[in-house]
Amino acid sequence: MIVRAVLAACLLATPAAVAQQGHELKSPTAARLVGLVVPGGGHMYAGEVGHGILYMAGIPGVLLAGALADAPVCALEALGSSECERNGLWTASLIVAGAAWAWSIFDAGRAAHRTNARRAGRTSLLIEPHGHGRMAVRLGVRLRLLM
């Protein structure tokens, strides 16, 4: 009786799992477009939330560090110094932040591919007739090697 209840529950859950599996694939193009609008957003869309948070906080953090590094030099201008001579850290921070954002856009598509590959290697539960009127439950594992 318990075995029949478990089998019935598995049969009822299978269509829902199959329906969800079709929607789990992440589009690399969509991930890159989201990453173009919001740094790190493409990684979050692709399922790599930790990477997304690092990009989302890191890129503005680099810009803030560059602005703060140049701030004391330009503060002297307000006190009557002749002119504001920047030390180049603001420009360097713009270059670093731009390069990091460009990399995050490129890597967002790769993150979608990584997520899709991870989800392809899941297990499945198969319920099939075994013969002589008996049912058999078989656990299958599908692995995909990434190279």
Backbone as a printed PyTorch tensor [residue, N CA C, xyz], in Angstrom:
tensor([[[  0.8200,  -1.1970,   0.0000],
         [  0.0000,   0.0000,   0.0000],
         [  0.8640,   1.2620,   0.0000]],

        [[  1.9230,   1.2650,   0.8140],
         [  2.8030,   2.4180,   0.8790],
         [  3.5580,   2.5790,  -0.4380]],

        [[  3.9610,   1.4360,  -1.0200],
         [  4.6860,   1.4960,  -2.2850],
         [  3.8080,   2.1060,  -3.3730]],

        [[  2.5420,   1.7360,  -3.4040],
         [  1.6210,   2.3060,  -4.3940],
         [  1.4440,   3.8030,  -4.1880]],

        [[  1.3860,   4.2460,  -2.9380],
         [  1.2390,   5.6730,  -2.6610],
         [  2.4780,   6.4370,  -3.1230]],

        [[  3.6680,   5.8650,  -2.8920],
         [  4.9000,   6.5170,  -3.3390],
         [  4.9440,   6.5710,  -4.8580]],

        [[  4.5930,   5.4690,  -5.5070],
         [  4.5850,   5.4410,  -6.9680],
         [  3.5830,   6.4320,  -7.5410]],

        [[  2.4130,   6.5240,  -6.9450],
         [  1.4170,   7.4810,  -7.4100],
         [  1.9010,   8.9130,  -7.2420]],

        [[  2.5420,   9.1960,  -6.1190],
         [  3.0760,  10.5430,  -5.8980],
         [  4.1560,  10.8720,  -6.9220]],

        [[  5.0050,   9.8940,  -7.2340],
         [  6.0520,  10.1140,  -8.2420],
         [  5.4440,  10.3520,  -9.6160]],

        [[  4.4180,   9.6070,  -9.9360],
         [  3.7670,   9.7940, -11.2380],
         [  3.0950,  11.1540, -11.3390]],

        [[  2.5160,  11.6230, -10.2400],
         [  1.8920,  12.9320, -10.2530],
         [  2.9300,  14.0550, -10.3200]],

        [[  4.0800,  13.8490,  -9.7060],
         [  5.1080,  14.8820,  -9.6850],
         [  5.9140,  14.9310, -10.9720]],

        [[  5.9390,  13.8410, -11.7330],
         [  6.7600,  13.7820, -12.9400],
         [  6.3720,  14.8210, -13.9810]],

        [[  5.0770,  15.0060, -14.3320],
         [  4.7600,  16.0310, -15.3360],
         [  5.1730,  17.4320, -14.8930]],

        [[  5.0440,  17.7260, -13.6030],
         [  5.4590,  19.0450, -13.1200],
         [  6.9630,  19.2180, -13.2440]],

        [[  7.7140,  18.1680, -12.9460],
         [  9.1700,  18.2460, -13.0600],
         [  9.5930,  18.3920, -14.5110]],

        [[  8.9320,  17.6810, -15.4070],
         [  9.2620,  17.7930, -16.8330],
         [  8.9010,  19.1740, -17.3500]],

        [[  7.7780,  19.7120, -16.9100],
         [  7.3790,  21.0520, -17.3500],
         [  8.3650,  22.0990, -16.8520]],

        [[  8.8460,  21.9640, -15.6190],
         [  9.8090,  22.9230, -15.0880],
         [ 11.1530,  22.7910, -15.7670]],

        [[ 11.5240,  21.5610, -16.1480],
         [ 12.8250,  21.3500, -16.7430],
         [ 12.9540,  22.1140, -18.0520]],

        [[ 11.8980,  22.2460, -18.8150],
         [ 11.9530,  22.9950, -20.0630],
         [ 12.1750,  24.4750, -19.8350]],

        [[ 11.7720,  25.0040, -18.6950],
         [ 11.9150,  26.4300, -18.4010],
         [ 13.2020,  26.7420, -17.6600]],

        [[ 13.9690,  25.7200, -17.2940],
         [ 15.1740,  25.9520, -16.5210],
         [ 16.3370,  26.4430, -17.3610]],

        [[ 16.3130,  26.2220, -18.6640],
         [ 17.4360,  26.6410, -19.4870],
         [ 17.5460,  28.1530, -19.4940]],

        [[ 18.7550,  28.6350, -19.3330],
         [ 19.0120,  30.0720, -19.3060],
         [ 19.6140,  30.4870, -20.6440]],

        [[ 19.1320,  31.5830, -21.1690],
         [ 19.6050,  32.0840, -22.4550],
         [ 20.8820,  32.9000, -22.2520]],

        [[ 21.9770,  32.5400, -22.9350],
         [ 23.1990,  33.3360, -22.8350],
         [ 23.0100,  34.7620, -23.3470]],

        [[ 22.2070,  34.9260, -24.3920],
         [ 21.9490,  36.2670, -24.9350],
         [ 21.1970,  37.1230, -23.9280]],

        [[ 20.1760,  36.5460, -23.3080],
         [ 19.4220,  37.3000, -22.3050],
         [ 20.3100,  37.6540, -21.1170]],

        [[ 21.1920,  36.7260, -20.7160],
         [ 22.0980,  37.0030, -19.5990],
         [ 23.0270,  38.1660, -19.9320]],

        [[ 23.5230,  38.1930, -21.1690],
         [ 24.4150,  39.2930, -21.5670],
         [ 23.6670,  40.6170, -21.6520]],

        [[ 22.4300,  40.5870, -22.1240],
         [ 21.6500,  41.8300, -22.2060],
         [ 21.3420,  42.3780, -20.8180]],

        [[ 21.0040,  41.5040, -19.8900],
         [ 20.7440,  41.9560, -18.5220],
         [ 22.0310,  42.5010, -17.9090]],

        [[ 23.1690,  41.8200, -18.1810],
         [ 24.4560,  42.2830, -17.6840],
         [ 24.8880,  43.5980, -18.3010]],

        [[ 24.4080,  43.8960, -19.4910],
         [ 24.7120,  45.1760, -20.1400],
         [ 24.0180,  46.3260, -19.4200]],

        [[ 22.8190,  46.0680, -18.9220],
         [ 22.0430,  47.1050, -18.2440],
         [ 22.4960,  47.2710, -16.7930]],

        [[ 22.6850,  46.1540, -16.0970],
         [ 23.0660,  46.1750, -14.6810],
         [ 24.3050,  45.3020, -14.5040]],

        [[ 25.4110,  45.8650, -14.0300],
         [ 26.5860,  45.0140, -13.8170],
         [ 26.2790,  43.9130, -12.8110]],

        [[ 26.5100,  42.6740, -13.2130],
         [ 26.2300,  41.5330, -12.3450],
         [ 24.8280,  40.9850, -12.4870]],

        [[ 23.9480,  41.7050, -13.1380],
         [ 22.5740,  41.2400, -13.2990],
         [ 22.4760,  39.9990, -14.1730]],

        [[ 23.3480,  39.8970, -15.1610],
         [ 23.3470,  38.7170, -16.0270],
         [ 23.7410,  37.4610, -15.2740]],

        [[ 24.6840,  37.5900, -14.3410],
         [ 25.0660,  36.4380, -13.5320],
         [ 23.9190,  36.0260, -12.6130]],

        [[ 23.2190,  37.0060, -12.0740],
         [ 22.0770,  36.6750, -11.2130],
         [ 20.9890,  35.9780, -12.0180]],

        [[ 20.7260,  36.4610, -13.2290],
         [ 19.7430,  35.8040, -14.0950],
         [ 20.1680,  34.3670, -14.3920]],

        [[ 21.4620,  34.1820, -14.6330],
         [ 21.9680,  32.8560, -14.9960],
         [ 22.0360,  31.9020, -13.8130]],

        [[ 21.8480,  32.3940, -12.6070],
         [ 21.8510,  31.5200, -11.4400],
         [ 23.1040,  31.5920, -10.6020]],

        [[ 24.0550,  32.4290, -10.9670],
         [ 25.2770,  32.6000, -10.1760],
         [ 25.1750,  33.9060,  -9.3890]],

        [[ 24.3740,  33.8600,  -8.3440],
         [ 24.0520,  35.0590,  -7.5700],
         [ 25.2850,  35.6320,  -6.8830]],

        [[ 26.1600,  34.7790,  -6.3900],
         [ 27.3690,  35.2510,  -5.7130],
         [ 28.2540,  36.0790,  -6.6340]],

        [[ 28.4550,  35.5890,  -7.8540],
         [ 29.2340,  36.3590,  -8.8230],
         [ 28.5320,  37.6710,  -9.1610]],

        [[ 27.2170,  37.6150,  -9.2940],
         [ 26.4660,  38.8230,  -9.6040],
         [ 26.6120,  39.8890,  -8.5330]],

        [[ 26.5620,  39.4760,  -7.2770],
         [ 26.7070,  40.4360,  -6.1770],
         [ 28.1170,  41.0270,  -6.1740]],

        [[ 29.1210,  40.1850,  -6.4560],
         [ 30.4950,  40.7020,  -6.5130],
         [ 30.6520,  41.7670,  -7.5950]],

        [[ 30.1110,  41.5060,  -8.7700],
         [ 30.1920,  42.5010,  -9.8480],
         [ 29.3590,  43.7360,  -9.5060]],

        [[ 28.1710,  43.5220,  -8.9400],
         [ 27.2690,  44.6340,  -8.6390],
         [ 27.8580,  45.5660,  -7.5780]],

        [[ 28.6030,  45.0110,  -6.6430],
         [ 29.2210,  45.8400,  -5.6030],
         [ 30.6300,  46.2780,  -5.9930]],

        [[ 31.3440,  45.4370,  -6.7250],
         [ 32.7360,  45.7140,  -7.0370],
         [ 32.9450,  46.8370,  -8.0320]],

        [[ 32.1300,  46.8910,  -9.0660],
         [ 32.3250,  47.9250, -10.0910],
         [ 32.0690,  49.3220,  -9.5220]],

        [[ 30.9490,  49.5640,  -8.8310],
         [ 30.8060,  50.8840,  -8.1980],
         [ 31.8510,  51.1250,  -7.1040]],

        [[ 32.3020,  50.0640,  -6.4450],
         [ 33.3390,  50.2080,  -5.4230],
         [ 34.6520,  50.6980,  -6.0010]],

        [[ 35.0230,  50.2040,  -7.1750],
         [ 36.2430,  50.6680,  -7.8380],
         [ 36.1050,  52.1350,  -8.2220]],

        [[ 34.9330,  52.5070,  -8.7280],
         [ 34.7050,  53.9170,  -9.0920],
         [ 34.7550,  54.8220,  -7.8620]],

        [[ 34.1700,  54.3700,  -6.7670],
         [ 34.1880,  55.1510,  -5.5320],
         [ 35.6140,  55.2980,  -4.9940]],

        [[ 36.3860,  54.2180,  -5.0540],
         [ 37.7720,  54.2850,  -4.5870],
         [ 38.5800,  55.2650,  -5.4300]],

        [[ 38.3780,  55.2680,  -6.7420],
         [ 39.0840,  56.2140,  -7.6030],
         [ 38.6800,  57.6460,  -7.3290]],

        [[ 37.3980,  57.8670,  -7.0760],
         [ 36.9310,  59.2240,  -6.7790],
         [ 37.4790,  59.7080,  -5.4410]],

        [[ 37.5040,  58.8210,  -4.4540],
         [ 38.0230,  59.2060,  -3.1420],
         [ 39.5330,  59.4220,  -3.1620]],

        [[ 40.2340,  58.7080,  -4.0430],
         [ 41.6820,  58.8940,  -4.1380],
         [ 42.0230,  60.2530,  -4.7300]],

        [[ 41.1850,  60.7490,  -5.6250],
         [ 41.4150,  62.0590,  -6.2330],
         [ 40.8290,  63.2000,  -5.4000]],

        [[ 39.9510,  62.9130,  -4.4870],
         [ 39.2610,  63.9610,  -3.7300],
         [ 40.2030,  64.8510,  -2.9180]],

        [[ 41.1930,  64.3250,  -2.1970],
         [ 42.0620,  65.2340,  -1.4180],
         [ 42.8370,  66.2120,  -2.3000]],

        [[ 43.2300,  65.7920,  -3.4740],
         [ 43.9770,  66.6690,  -4.3740],
         [ 43.1100,  67.8440,  -4.8060]],

        [[ 41.8730,  67.5530,  -5.1500],
         [ 40.9840,  68.6040,  -5.6250],
         [ 40.3800,  69.4130,  -4.4780]],

        [[ 40.4390,  68.9000,  -3.2700],
         [ 39.9410,  69.6660,  -2.1360],
         [ 40.8290,  70.8650,  -1.8660]],

        [[ 42.1070,  70.7580,  -2.2240],
         [ 43.0200,  71.8830,  -2.0400],
         [ 42.6340,  73.0680,  -2.9310]],

        [[ 42.0080,  72.7790,  -4.0640],
         [ 41.5620,  73.8420,  -4.9640],
         [ 40.5190,  74.7140,  -4.2710]],

        [[ 39.6570,  74.0830,  -3.5000],
         [ 38.6260,  74.8410,  -2.8030],
         [ 39.2220,  75.7300,  -1.7150]],

        [[ 40.3950,  75.3650,  -1.2240],
         [ 41.0400,  76.1540,  -0.1760],
         [ 41.9220,  77.2750,  -0.7360]],

        [[ 41.9340,  77.4360,  -2.0340],
         [ 42.6790,  78.5470,  -2.6190],
         [ 43.8930,  78.1260,  -3.4080]],

        [[ 44.1190,  76.8380,  -3.5520],
         [ 45.2270,  76.3870,  -4.3800],
         [ 44.9330,  76.7480,  -5.8300]],

        [[ 45.9510,  76.8000,  -6.6430],
         [ 45.8010,  77.2930,  -8.0120],
         [ 44.8470,  76.4480,  -8.8540]],

        [[ 45.1160,  75.1720,  -9.0460],
         [ 44.2120,  74.3540,  -9.8580],
         [ 44.2270,  72.9180,  -9.3750]],

        [[ 43.2400,  72.2110,  -9.8050],
         [ 43.0750,  70.8140,  -9.3880],
         [ 43.8700,  69.9310, -10.3480]],

        [[ 44.9610,  69.3790,  -9.8790],
         [ 45.7580,  68.4620, -10.6850],
         [ 45.4560,  67.0440, -10.2140]],

        [[ 44.7520,  66.3320, -11.0410],
         [ 44.3780,  64.9570, -10.6810],
         [ 45.5960,  64.0610, -10.7850]],

        [[ 45.6250,  63.0340,  -9.9250],
         [ 46.7650,  62.1230,  -9.9060],
         [ 46.5710,  60.9100, -10.8140]],

        [[ 45.5030,  60.8300, -11.5530],
         [ 45.2820,  59.7530, -12.5130],
         [ 44.5680,  58.5430, -11.9690]],

        [[ 44.2910,  58.5070, -10.6680],
         [ 43.6010,  57.3430, -10.1120],
         [ 42.1480,  57.2680, -10.5580]],

        [[ 41.5240,  58.4090, -10.7940],
         [ 40.1430,  58.4100, -11.2770],
         [ 40.0840,  57.7950, -12.6720]],

        [[ 41.0290,  58.1780, -13.5280],
         [ 41.0710,  57.6220, -14.8780],
         [ 41.3470,  56.1200, -14.8290]],

        [[ 42.2630,  55.7100, -13.9790],
         [ 42.5680,  54.2840, -13.8350],
         [ 41.3600,  53.5090, -13.3260]],

        [[ 40.6300,  54.0970, -12.4000],
         [ 39.4470,  53.4080, -11.8830],
         [ 38.3630,  53.2970, -12.9490]],

        [[ 38.2480,  54.3110, -13.8070],
         [ 37.2920,  54.2180, -14.9210],
         [ 37.6620,  53.0890, -15.8730]],

        [[ 38.9480,  52.9520, -16.1570],
         [ 39.4020,  51.8830, -17.0540],
         [ 39.1690,  50.5120, -16.4320]],

        [[ 39.5130,  50.3660, -15.1680],
         [ 39.3260,  49.0790, -14.4770],
         [ 37.8410,  48.7280, -14.3800]],

        [[ 37.0010,  49.7040, -14.0080],
         [ 35.5610,  49.4400, -13.8890],
         [ 34.9610,  49.0950, -15.2500]],

        [[ 35.3890,  49.8040, -16.3010],
         [ 34.8860,  49.5010, -17.6420],
         [ 35.2920,  48.1190, -18.1090]],

        [[ 36.5510,  47.7430, -17.8350],
         [ 37.0160,  46.4070, -18.2160],
         [ 36.2780,  45.3210, -17.4240]],

        [[ 36.0500,  45.5630, -16.1430],
         [ 35.3230,  44.5800, -15.3200],
         [ 33.8810,  44.4310, -15.7930]],

        [[ 33.2600,  45.5480, -16.1650],
         [ 31.8840,  45.4830, -16.6610],
         [ 31.8370,  44.7440, -17.9900]],

        [[ 32.7860,  45.0170, -18.8850],
         [ 32.8240,  44.3050, -20.1690],
         [ 33.0340,  42.8100, -19.9470]],

        [[ 33.9190,  42.4520, -19.0230],
         [ 34.1240,  41.0370, -18.7250],
         [ 32.8700,  40.4140, -18.1390]],

        [[ 32.1590,  41.1570, -17.2820],
         [ 30.9460,  40.5930, -16.6790],
         [ 29.8740,  40.3370, -17.7310]],

        [[ 29.8120,  41.1810, -18.7510],
         [ 28.8520,  40.9660, -19.8370],
         [ 29.2110,  39.6980, -20.5950]],

        [[ 30.4880,  39.5490, -20.9350],
         [ 30.9280,  38.3490, -21.6450],
         [ 30.7210,  37.1020, -20.7970]],

        [[ 31.0930,  37.1820, -19.5250],
         [ 31.0200,  36.0160, -18.6430],
         [ 29.5840,  35.6650, -18.2740]],

        [[ 28.6570,  36.6000, -18.3790],
         [ 27.2490,  36.2940, -18.0720],
         [ 26.7220,  35.2260, -19.0260]],

        [[ 27.0970,  35.3090, -20.2960],
         [ 26.6940,  34.2680, -21.2510],
         [ 27.3180,  32.9300, -20.9000]],

        [[ 28.5780,  32.9560, -20.4920],
         [ 29.2370,  31.7210, -20.0720],
         [ 28.5950,  31.1690, -18.8100]],

        [[ 28.1370,  32.0610, -17.9180],
         [ 27.4570,  31.6180, -16.6930],
         [ 26.1680,  30.8930, -17.0380]],

        [[ 25.4480,  31.3760, -18.0500],
         [ 24.2230,  30.6940, -18.4870],
         [ 24.5510,  29.2980, -19.0080]],

        [[ 25.6350,  29.1820, -19.7760],
         [ 26.0530,  27.8620, -20.2590],
         [ 26.4410,  26.9520, -19.1040]],

        [[ 27.1470,  27.4800, -18.1080],
         [ 27.5420,  26.6730, -16.9450],
         [ 26.3140,  26.1910, -16.1770]],

        [[ 25.3430,  27.0860, -16.0020],
         [ 24.1200,  26.7100, -15.2770],
         [ 23.3600,  25.6340, -16.0420]],

        [[ 23.2390,  25.8030, -17.3540],
         [ 22.5420,  24.7940, -18.1610],
         [ 23.2580,  23.4480, -18.1000]],

        [[ 24.5890,  23.4670, -18.1050],
         [ 25.3420,  22.2180, -18.0320],
         [ 25.1710,  21.5490, -16.6710]],

        [[ 25.1520,  22.3450, -15.5980],
         [ 24.9330,  21.7740, -14.2560],
         [ 23.5580,  21.1430, -14.1570]],

        [[ 22.5770,  21.7910, -14.7110],
         [ 21.2120,  21.2660, -14.6060],
         [ 20.9910,  20.0520, -15.4920]],

        [[ 21.8160,  19.8760, -16.5160],
         [ 21.6820,  18.7090, -17.3890],
         [ 22.1610,  17.4450, -16.7000]],

        [[ 22.9740,  17.5700, -15.6910],
         [ 23.5250,  16.4120, -15.0030],
         [ 22.7320,  15.9830, -13.7930]],

        [[ 21.4420,  16.1120, -13.8420],
         [ 20.6040,  15.7420, -12.6950],
         [ 20.1700,  14.2900, -12.7520]],

        [[ 19.6070,  13.8200, -11.6650],
         [ 19.1210,  12.4520, -11.5970],
         [ 17.6660,  12.3980, -12.0090]],

        [[ 17.2240,  11.2140, -12.3740],
         [ 15.8270,  11.0390, -12.7450],
         [ 15.3020,   9.7540, -12.1200]],

        [[ 14.0070,   9.7090, -11.8950],
         [ 13.3630,   8.5450, -11.3120],
         [ 12.4640,   7.9440, -12.3740]],

        [[ 12.7030,   6.6970, -12.7000],
         [ 11.9280,   6.0130, -13.7270],
         [ 11.0740,   4.9400, -13.0700]],

        [[  9.7910,   4.8960, -13.4420],
         [  8.8820,   3.8680, -12.9520],
         [  8.4080,   3.1040, -14.1740]],

        [[  8.6680,   1.8150, -14.1970],
         [  8.3360,   1.0280, -15.3770],
         [  7.8770,  -0.3640, -14.9650]],

        [[  7.0980,  -1.0030, -15.8270],
         [  6.7020,  -2.3850, -15.5300],
         [  7.9180,  -3.3100, -15.5990]],

        [[  7.9660,  -4.2510, -14.6660],
         [  9.1190,  -5.1330, -14.5730],
         [  8.8120,  -6.5330, -15.0760]],

        [[  7.5900,  -6.8420, -15.2410],
         [  7.1980,  -8.1950, -15.6570],
         [  6.4390,  -8.8890, -14.5550]],

        [[  5.6340,  -9.8470, -14.9100],
         [  4.8150, -10.6110, -13.9710],
         [  3.9210,  -9.7050, -13.1400]],

        [[  3.4670,  -8.5920, -13.7240],
         [  2.5470,  -7.7130, -13.0270],
         [  3.1870,  -6.8570, -11.9540]],

        [[  4.5030,  -6.7910, -11.8730],
         [  5.1770,  -6.0030, -10.8440],
         [  5.6850,  -4.6900, -11.4400]],

        [[  5.8000,  -3.6920, -10.5900],
         [  6.3730,  -2.4060, -10.9880],
         [  7.7940,  -2.3210, -10.4410]],

        [[  8.6580,  -1.6710, -11.1750],
         [ 10.0360,  -1.4860, -10.7220],
         [ 10.3440,   0.0050, -10.6960]],

        [[ 11.1340,   0.3880,  -9.7430],
         [ 11.5910,   1.7710,  -9.6400],
         [ 13.0910,   1.7660,  -9.9150]],

        [[ 13.5080,   2.6080, -10.8270],
         [ 14.9260,   2.6630, -11.1880],
         [ 15.3850,   4.1100, -11.0930]],

        [[ 16.5040,   4.3030, -10.4550],
         [ 17.0830,   5.6320, -10.3270],
         [ 18.1760,   5.7560, -11.3780]],

        [[ 18.0490,   6.7600, -12.2390],
         [ 19.0310,   6.9790, -13.2880],
         [ 19.7830,   8.2720, -13.0640]],

        [[ 21.0370,   8.2550, -13.4390],
         [ 21.8620,   9.4550, -13.3240],
         [ 22.4100,   9.7750, -14.7020]],

        [[ 22.2000,  11.0000, -15.1340],
         [ 22.6960,  11.4400, -16.4260],
         [ 23.8160,  12.4520, -16.1840]],

        [[ 24.9880,  12.1490, -16.6720],
         [ 26.1270,  13.0260, -16.4840],
         [ 26.5960,  13.5540, -17.8330]],

        [[ 27.0110,  14.7820, -17.8320],
         [ 27.5900,  15.3710, -19.0360],
         [ 28.9700,  15.8910, -18.6650]],

        [[ 29.9620,  15.4420, -19.3990],
         [ 31.3210,  15.8750, -19.1330],
         [ 31.5740,  17.2070, -19.8270]],

        [[ 32.1130,  18.1480, -19.1020],
         [ 32.4090,  19.4600, -19.6660],
         [ 33.8780,  19.5090, -20.0520]],

        [[ 34.1340,  19.8390, -21.2750],
         [ 35.5280,  19.9510, -21.7340],
         [ 35.7150,  21.2400, -22.4900]]])
